[in-house]
Amino acid sequence: MRAPLPTPRGTLTEALTEALFEQGVLRCVDADSDDDAALALWMLYELHHRGLEGVDDALEWDPALLVLRARLEHDLEERWRDRARHLARPAQERLADGEDFAEVFFDLCAADTGGESLARFVQREADTEQVLALLRQRSIYHVREQDSAMWALPRLDDETKAHLVAIAADEYGNGHPDRLHAELWRRGMAACDLDTGYAAYVDEALPQVLEQNNLMSMLGLHRRLVPAALGHLAAFEVCSSVPSKRMVRGLERLGMPEPVVAYYREHMVADAVHEQVAVRRMLGGWVAREPHVADDTLWGAAVCLAAEQETATAVLAAVRDEPALTTGREAVA
């Protein structure tokens, strides 16, 4: 199943949509807003995932589209090099002083990034409609799960690759298609009477949600960013188990359907194991063998933490009917 072609959000996505459908010359225009830029990059990345409805697969490697993607990626990476630097630097300095990598990494993931928690909100105060709105926002990620990180596989040494595959095996159902985490998500969405189509709610996705997904695609696609991609993945695993437990409590409090509760219950258990494999074996072993990758693994983890906080802040504002915060160049780091 391909992603639906999103509704344009400005001049750039209008020009991109026109070029994708007509296979004509891409007009050279700038984005009207961060929202417009984030959606354009999401569309370009989707050409490398499952593709867009009605768009020729040959355009995945169209030179003009790749030039646009590179320009948008450059802006994205520059923003997040700056935005996550302050969070990563103390951990990088501790590692340079000879402290244990796993201890430094876990402490980084425990750092207070400020702001509220989506999981605590669901656990304590959200109503059913607010939870459904949250699920629609999260669906843009959960239909992919770990896909972006898997682009790193052919770029890794065998030992690191083996640990990544061990984590991925659970995500992809250990050979059982009905146990894929993306399939568990689809069953949960169906039980809530929500659209289970791939990227079905992209038109509702906040710019922060799109940017968070774009970051994962960018890190996975570039070989030079593989350490950051795995640092991002490991941080995601470390920070998943406890919030998943809070989600379970909140969903049970509201009497939500069992399949959606089961999705978070699965992550509550699985990610508690994955975090140890990801940090101590996958990253810890790799850093011991190749110390030069350490700083970028920590930066990738910091990107994960900061992007999750920005997204949580924006989603909470939206589901509470408050003005959503801007992202990108207009955001305050």
CSV table of C-alpha atoms in Angstrom, one decimal:
chain,number,residue,atom,x,y,z
A,1,MET,CA,0.0,0.0,0.0
A,2,ARG,CA,1.3,3.4,-1.0
A,3,ALA,CA,0.9,6.7,1.0
A,4,PRO,CA,-1.9,9.0,-0.2
A,5,LEU,CA,-0.6,12.1,-1.9
A,6,PRO,CA,-1.0,14.9,0.7
A,7,THR,CA,-2.8,18.1,0.2
A,8,PRO,CA,-0.3,20.9,-0.5
A,9,ARG,CA,0.5,23.3,2.3
A,10,GLY,CA,2.2,26.0,0.4
A,11,THR,CA,4.0,27.0,-2.8
A,12,LEU,CA,6.7,24.4,-2.5
A,13,THR,CA,4.4,21.4,-2.0
A,14,GLU,CA,2.2,22.7,-4.8
A,15,ALA,CA,5.1,22.8,-7.2
A,16,LEU,CA,6.3,19.4,-6.0
A,17,THR,CA,2.9,17.8,-6.4
A,18,GLU,CA,2.7,19.2,-9.9
A,19,ALA,CA,6.1,17.8,-10.8
A,20,LEU,CA,5.3,14.4,-9.3
A,21,PHE,CA,2.0,14.0,-11.2
A,22,GLU,CA,3.0,15.5,-14.5
A,23,GLN,CA,6.6,14.4,-14.4
A,24,GLY,CA,7.5,17.8,-15.6
A,25,VAL,CA,10.1,20.3,-14.6
A,26,LEU,CA,10.1,21.1,-10.9
A,27,ARG,CA,9.6,24.8,-10.5
A,28,CYS,CA,12.3,26.5,-8.4
A,29,VAL,CA,10.3,28.0,-5.5
A,30,ASP,CA,11.0,28.4,-1.8
A,31,ALA,CA,8.8,27.0,1.0
A,32,ASP,CA,6.2,29.4,2.3
A,33,SER,CA,6.5,28.1,5.8
A,34,ASP,CA,8.2,25.4,7.9
A,35,ASP,CA,5.0,23.4,7.5
A,36,ASP,CA,5.4,23.6,3.7
A,37,ALA,CA,9.0,22.5,3.9
A,38,ALA,CA,8.4,19.7,6.3
A,39,LEU,CA,5.7,18.2,4.1
A,40,ALA,CA,7.8,18.5,1.0
A,41,LEU,CA,10.6,16.6,2.5
A,42,TRP,CA,8.2,14.0,3.9
A,43,MET,CA,6.9,13.5,0.4
A,44,LEU,CA,10.4,13.2,-1.1
A,45,TYR,CA,11.4,10.6,1.6
A,46,GLU,CA,8.2,8.7,1.0
A,47,LEU,CA,9.5,8.0,-2.5
A,48,HIS,CA,12.2,5.9,-0.8
A,49,HIS,CA,9.7,4.2,1.5
A,50,ARG,CA,6.5,2.8,-0.1
A,51,GLY,CA,5.9,5.6,-2.7
A,52,LEU,CA,3.0,7.9,-3.2
A,53,GLU,CA,-0.3,7.1,-4.9
A,54,GLY,CA,-0.3,7.9,-8.6
A,55,VAL,CA,3.4,8.7,-8.7
A,56,ASP,CA,5.8,6.8,-10.9
A,57,ASP,CA,8.4,4.8,-9.0
A,58,ALA,CA,11.1,6.0,-11.4
A,59,LEU,CA,10.9,9.4,-9.8
A,60,GLU,CA,12.6,8.0,-6.7
A,61,TRP,CA,16.0,8.9,-8.3
A,62,ASP,CA,14.9,11.9,-10.4
A,63,PRO,CA,17.9,14.4,-10.3
A,64,ALA,CA,15.8,17.5,-9.8
A,65,LEU,CA,13.9,15.9,-6.9
A,66,LEU,CA,17.2,14.8,-5.3
A,67,VAL,CA,18.6,18.3,-5.6
A,68,LEU,CA,15.5,19.6,-3.7
A,69,ARG,CA,15.8,16.9,-1.1
A,70,ALA,CA,19.4,17.7,-0.5
A,71,ARG,CA,18.6,21.4,0.0
A,72,LEU,CA,15.8,20.6,2.5
A,73,GLU,CA,18.0,18.0,4.2
A,74,HIS,CA,20.8,20.5,4.6
A,75,ASP,CA,18.4,22.9,6.4
A,76,LEU,CA,17.0,20.1,8.5
A,77,GLU,CA,20.4,18.9,9.6
A,78,GLU,CA,21.8,22.3,10.3
A,79,ARG,CA,18.8,23.1,12.6
A,80,TRP,CA,19.2,19.9,14.5
A,81,ARG,CA,23.0,20.1,14.8
A,82,ASP,CA,22.4,23.3,16.6
A,83,ARG,CA,19.3,22.4,18.5
A,84,ALA,CA,20.5,19.1,20.0
A,85,ARG,CA,24.1,20.3,20.6
A,86,HIS,CA,23.5,21.6,24.1
A,87,LEU,CA,21.9,18.3,25.1
A,88,ALA,CA,24.6,16.1,23.6
A,89,ARG,CA,27.7,18.1,24.7
A,90,PRO,CA,27.8,17.1,28.4
A,91,ALA,CA,27.5,13.5,27.5
A,92,GLN,CA,30.2,13.8,24.9
A,93,GLU,CA,32.5,15.5,27.4
A,94,ARG,CA,31.9,12.8,30.0
A,95,LEU,CA,32.8,10.2,27.4
A,96,ALA,CA,36.0,12.1,26.5
A,97,ASP,CA,36.9,12.0,30.2
A,98,GLY,CA,36.8,8.2,30.1
A,99,GLU,CA,33.5,7.4,31.6
A,100,ASP,CA,31.6,4.2,30.7
A,101,PHE,CA,29.6,4.6,27.5
A,102,ALA,CA,26.5,2.8,28.6
A,103,GLU,CA,26.3,4.8,31.8
A,104,VAL,CA,26.7,8.1,29.9
A,105,PHE,CA,24.1,7.1,27.4
A,106,PHE,CA,21.5,6.1,29.9
A,107,ASP,CA,22.1,9.3,31.8
A,108,LEU,CA,21.6,11.3,28.6
A,109,CYS,CA,18.3,9.6,28.0
A,110,ALA,CA,17.2,10.4,31.6
A,111,ALA,CA,18.0,14.1,31.1
A,112,ASP,CA,15.1,16.5,31.6
A,113,THR,CA,14.3,18.1,28.3
A,114,GLY,CA,11.5,20.2,29.8
A,115,GLY,CA,7.9,20.2,28.8
A,116,GLU,CA,5.1,17.7,29.4
A,117,SER,CA,4.7,14.0,28.6
A,118,LEU,CA,2.1,12.7,26.2
A,119,ALA,CA,2.0,9.4,28.2
A,120,ARG,CA,1.4,11.2,31.5
A,121,PHE,CA,-1.3,13.2,29.9
A,122,VAL,CA,-3.0,10.0,28.6
A,123,GLN,CA,-2.5,8.3,32.0
A,124,ARG,CA,-4.0,11.0,34.1
A,125,GLU,CA,-6.3,13.4,32.2
A,126,ALA,CA,-7.0,12.7,28.5
A,127,ASP,CA,-10.5,11.9,27.4
A,128,THR,CA,-11.3,9.5,24.6
A,129,GLU,CA,-11.5,12.1,21.8
A,130,GLN,CA,-8.1,13.5,22.8
A,131,VAL,CA,-6.6,10.0,22.7
A,132,LEU,CA,-8.0,9.4,19.3
A,133,ALA,CA,-6.5,12.6,18.1
A,134,LEU,CA,-3.2,11.6,19.5
A,135,LEU,CA,-3.3,8.2,17.8
A,136,ARG,CA,-4.0,9.9,14.5
A,137,GLN,CA,-0.8,12.0,14.9
A,138,ARG,CA,1.3,9.0,16.0
A,139,SER,CA,0.1,6.8,13.1
A,140,ILE,CA,2.5,8.6,10.7
A,141,TYR,CA,5.3,6.9,12.6
A,142,HIS,CA,3.8,3.7,13.7
A,143,VAL,CA,3.0,2.4,10.3
A,144,ARG,CA,6.8,2.5,9.6
A,145,GLU,CA,8.2,1.7,13.1
A,146,GLN,CA,11.9,0.8,12.6
A,147,ASP,CA,12.0,1.0,8.8
A,148,SER,CA,14.3,4.1,8.6
A,149,ALA,CA,16.9,2.6,10.9
A,150,MET,CA,17.1,-0.5,8.7
A,151,TRP,CA,18.7,1.4,5.9
A,152,ALA,CA,21.8,1.3,8.2
A,153,LEU,CA,22.2,-2.5,8.0
A,154,PRO,CA,24.4,-2.8,4.9
A,155,ARG,CA,26.7,0.0,6.3
A,156,LEU,CA,27.6,-1.8,9.5
A,157,ASP,CA,30.2,-4.2,10.6
A,158,ASP,CA,28.9,-7.7,11.3
A,159,GLU,CA,28.8,-7.6,15.1
A,160,THR,CA,26.8,-4.3,15.2
A,161,LYS,CA,24.6,-5.6,12.4
A,162,ALA,CA,23.8,-8.7,14.4
A,163,HIS,CA,22.6,-6.7,17.4
A,164,LEU,CA,20.5,-4.4,15.2
A,165,VAL,CA,18.8,-7.4,13.6
A,166,ALA,CA,18.1,-8.9,17.0
A,167,ILE,CA,16.2,-5.8,18.0
A,168,ALA,CA,14.5,-5.6,14.6
A,169,ALA,CA,13.4,-9.2,14.7
A,170,ASP,CA,10.9,-8.3,17.5
A,171,GLU,CA,9.7,-5.2,15.7
A,172,TYR,CA,9.0,-7.3,12.6
A,173,GLY,CA,7.2,-10.1,14.4
A,174,ASN,CA,10.0,-12.7,14.6
A,175,GLY,CA,8.9,-14.3,11.3
A,176,HIS,CA,5.2,-14.0,12.1
A,177,PRO,CA,3.5,-11.3,10.0
A,178,ASP,CA,0.6,-11.0,12.4
A,179,ARG,CA,3.0,-10.1,15.2
A,180,LEU,CA,4.7,-7.1,13.4
A,181,HIS,CA,4.4,-4.1,15.6
A,182,ALA,CA,3.0,-2.2,12.6
A,183,GLU,CA,0.3,-4.9,12.3
A,184,LEU,CA,-0.4,-4.6,16.0
A,185,TRP,CA,-0.8,-0.9,15.5
A,186,ARG,CA,-3.2,-1.4,12.6
A,187,ARG,CA,-5.3,-3.7,14.7
A,188,GLY,CA,-5.4,-1.2,17.5
A,189,MET,CA,-6.4,1.6,15.1
A,190,ALA,CA,-9.2,-0.6,13.6
A,191,ALA,CA,-10.5,-1.4,17.0
A,192,CYS,CA,-10.8,2.4,17.6
A,193,ASP,CA,-12.7,2.8,14.3
A,194,LEU,CA,-9.8,4.8,12.9
A,195,ASP,CA,-8.4,4.5,9.3
A,196,THR,CA,-5.8,1.8,9.1
A,197,GLY,CA,-4.4,2.8,5.7
A,198,TYR,CA,-0.7,3.5,5.3
A,199,ALA,CA,-0.1,7.2,6.3
A,200,ALA,CA,-3.8,7.8,6.1
A,201,TYR,CA,-3.7,10.8,8.4
A,202,VAL,CA,-0.8,12.6,6.8
A,203,ASP,CA,-3.1,15.6,6.1
A,204,GLU,CA,-3.7,16.0,9.8
A,205,ALA,CA,0.0,15.6,10.7
A,206,LEU,CA,1.4,18.6,12.6
A,207,PRO,CA,4.7,20.0,11.1
A,208,GLN,CA,6.5,18.8,14.2
A,209,VAL,CA,5.3,15.2,13.6
A,210,LEU,CA,6.4,15.4,10.0
A,211,GLU,CA,9.8,16.8,11.0
A,212,GLN,CA,10.3,14.1,13.6
A,213,ASN,CA,9.7,11.5,10.9
A,214,ASN,CA,11.9,13.3,8.5
A,215,LEU,CA,14.8,13.2,10.9
A,216,MET,CA,14.6,9.4,11.2
A,217,SER,CA,14.6,9.1,7.4
A,218,MET,CA,17.5,11.5,7.0
A,219,LEU,CA,19.6,9.7,9.6
A,220,GLY,CA,18.9,6.3,8.1
A,221,LEU,CA,19.5,7.2,4.4
A,222,HIS,CA,23.0,8.7,4.8
A,223,ARG,CA,25.9,6.5,5.5
A,224,ARG,CA,27.8,9.3,7.2
A,225,LEU,CA,24.9,9.6,9.7
A,226,VAL,CA,24.6,5.9,10.5
A,227,PRO,CA,26.1,6.4,14.1
A,228,ALA,CA,23.5,9.1,14.7
A,229,ALA,CA,20.7,6.8,13.3
A,230,LEU,CA,21.6,4.0,15.7
A,231,GLY,CA,22.0,6.5,18.6
A,232,HIS,CA,18.5,7.8,17.8
A,233,LEU,CA,17.1,4.2,17.7
A,234,ALA,CA,18.7,3.3,21.0
A,235,ALA,CA,17.4,6.4,22.7
A,236,PHE,CA,13.9,5.6,21.4
A,237,GLU,CA,14.1,2.1,22.9
A,238,VAL,CA,15.4,3.5,26.2
A,239,CYS,CA,12.6,6.0,26.5
A,240,SER,CA,9.8,3.7,25.4
A,241,SER,CA,9.1,1.2,28.1
A,242,VAL,CA,8.0,3.5,30.9
A,243,PRO,CA,5.8,5.8,28.7
A,244,SER,CA,4.2,2.6,27.2
A,245,LYS,CA,3.3,1.5,30.7
A,246,ARG,CA,1.7,4.9,31.4
A,247,MET,CA,-0.2,4.6,28.1
A,248,VAL,CA,-1.5,1.2,29.1
A,249,ARG,CA,-2.8,2.7,32.4
A,250,GLY,CA,-4.4,5.6,30.7
A,251,LEU,CA,-6.1,3.6,27.9
A,252,GLU,CA,-7.4,1.1,30.5
A,253,ARG,CA,-8.7,4.0,32.6
A,254,LEU,CA,-10.7,5.1,29.5
A,255,GLY,CA,-11.9,1.7,28.6
A,256,MET,CA,-10.2,1.8,25.2
A,257,PRO,CA,-10.4,-1.4,23.0
A,258,GLU,CA,-8.0,-4.2,24.0
A,259,PRO,CA,-6.1,-4.3,20.7
A,260,VAL,CA,-4.8,-0.7,21.2
A,261,VAL,CA,-4.0,-1.4,24.8
A,262,ALA,CA,-2.1,-4.6,23.6
A,263,TYR,CA,0.0,-2.5,21.3
A,264,TYR,CA,1.4,-0.5,24.1
A,265,ARG,CA,1.6,-3.5,26.4
A,266,GLU,CA,3.8,-5.2,23.9
A,267,HIS,CA,6.2,-2.2,23.9
A,268,MET,CA,6.2,-2.0,27.6
A,269,VAL,CA,7.8,-5.5,27.7
A,270,ALA,CA,9.8,-5.6,24.5
A,271,ASP,CA,11.5,-2.3,24.8
A,272,ALA,CA,12.7,-3.0,28.3
A,273,VAL,CA,14.8,-5.7,26.8
A,274,HIS,CA,15.7,-3.8,23.6
A,275,GLU,CA,17.2,-0.9,25.5
A,276,GLN,CA,19.9,-3.1,27.0
A,277,VAL,CA,20.8,-4.8,23.7
A,278,ALA,CA,20.8,-1.4,21.9
A,279,VAL,CA,23.0,0.5,24.4
A,280,ARG,CA,25.3,-2.1,25.9
A,281,ARG,CA,25.8,-4.5,22.9
A,282,MET,CA,25.0,-2.7,19.7
A,283,LEU,CA,26.3,0.8,20.5
A,284,GLY,CA,28.7,-0.1,23.4
A,285,GLY,CA,30.5,-2.8,21.4
A,286,TRP,CA,30.7,-0.6,18.3
A,287,VAL,CA,32.1,2.4,20.2
A,288,ALA,CA,34.7,0.1,21.8
A,289,ARG,CA,35.8,-1.0,18.4
A,290,GLU,CA,35.5,2.3,16.6
A,291,PRO,CA,35.7,5.2,19.2
A,292,HIS,CA,35.2,7.8,16.5
A,293,VAL,CA,31.5,7.0,16.2
A,294,ALA,CA,30.7,7.9,19.8
A,295,ASP,CA,30.0,11.6,19.5
A,296,ASP,CA,27.5,11.1,16.7
A,297,THR,CA,25.7,8.3,18.5
A,298,LEU,CA,25.2,10.7,21.4
A,299,TRP,CA,24.1,13.5,19.1
A,300,GLY,CA,21.6,11.1,17.4
A,301,ALA,CA,20.2,10.3,20.9
A,302,ALA,CA,19.9,14.0,21.7
A,303,VAL,CA,18.0,14.5,18.5
A,304,CYS,CA,15.6,11.8,19.4
A,305,LEU,CA,15.0,13.3,22.9
A,306,ALA,CA,14.6,16.9,21.7
A,307,ALA,CA,12.4,16.0,18.7
A,308,GLU,CA,10.2,13.9,20.9
A,309,GLN,CA,9.7,16.8,23.3
A,310,GLU,CA,8.9,19.3,20.5
A,311,THR,CA,6.4,16.8,19.1
A,312,ALA,CA,4.8,16.1,22.4
A,313,THR,CA,4.5,19.8,23.1
A,314,ALA,CA,2.8,20.5,19.8
A,315,VAL,CA,0.5,17.5,19.9
A,316,LEU,CA,-0.6,18.3,23.5
A,317,ALA,CA,-1.4,21.9,22.4
A,318,ALA,CA,-3.4,20.6,19.4
A,319,VAL,CA,-5.4,18.0,21.3
A,320,ARG,CA,-6.2,20.6,24.0
A,321,ASP,CA,-7.2,23.0,21.3
A,322,GLU,CA,-4.4,25.3,22.1
A,323,PRO,CA,-2.3,27.0,19.5
A,324,ALA,CA,0.4,24.6,18.4
A,325,LEU,CA,4.0,25.7,18.7
A,326,THR,CA,5.9,26.3,15.5
A,327,THR,CA,8.9,24.2,14.5
A,328,GLY,CA,12.1,24.6,12.5
A,329,ARG,CA,13.6,28.1,12.2
A,330,GLU,CA,10.7,29.7,14.2
A,331,ALA,CA,11.0,27.4,17.2
A,332,VAL,CA,12.9,28.2,20.3
A,333,ALA,CA,15.3,25.5,21.1
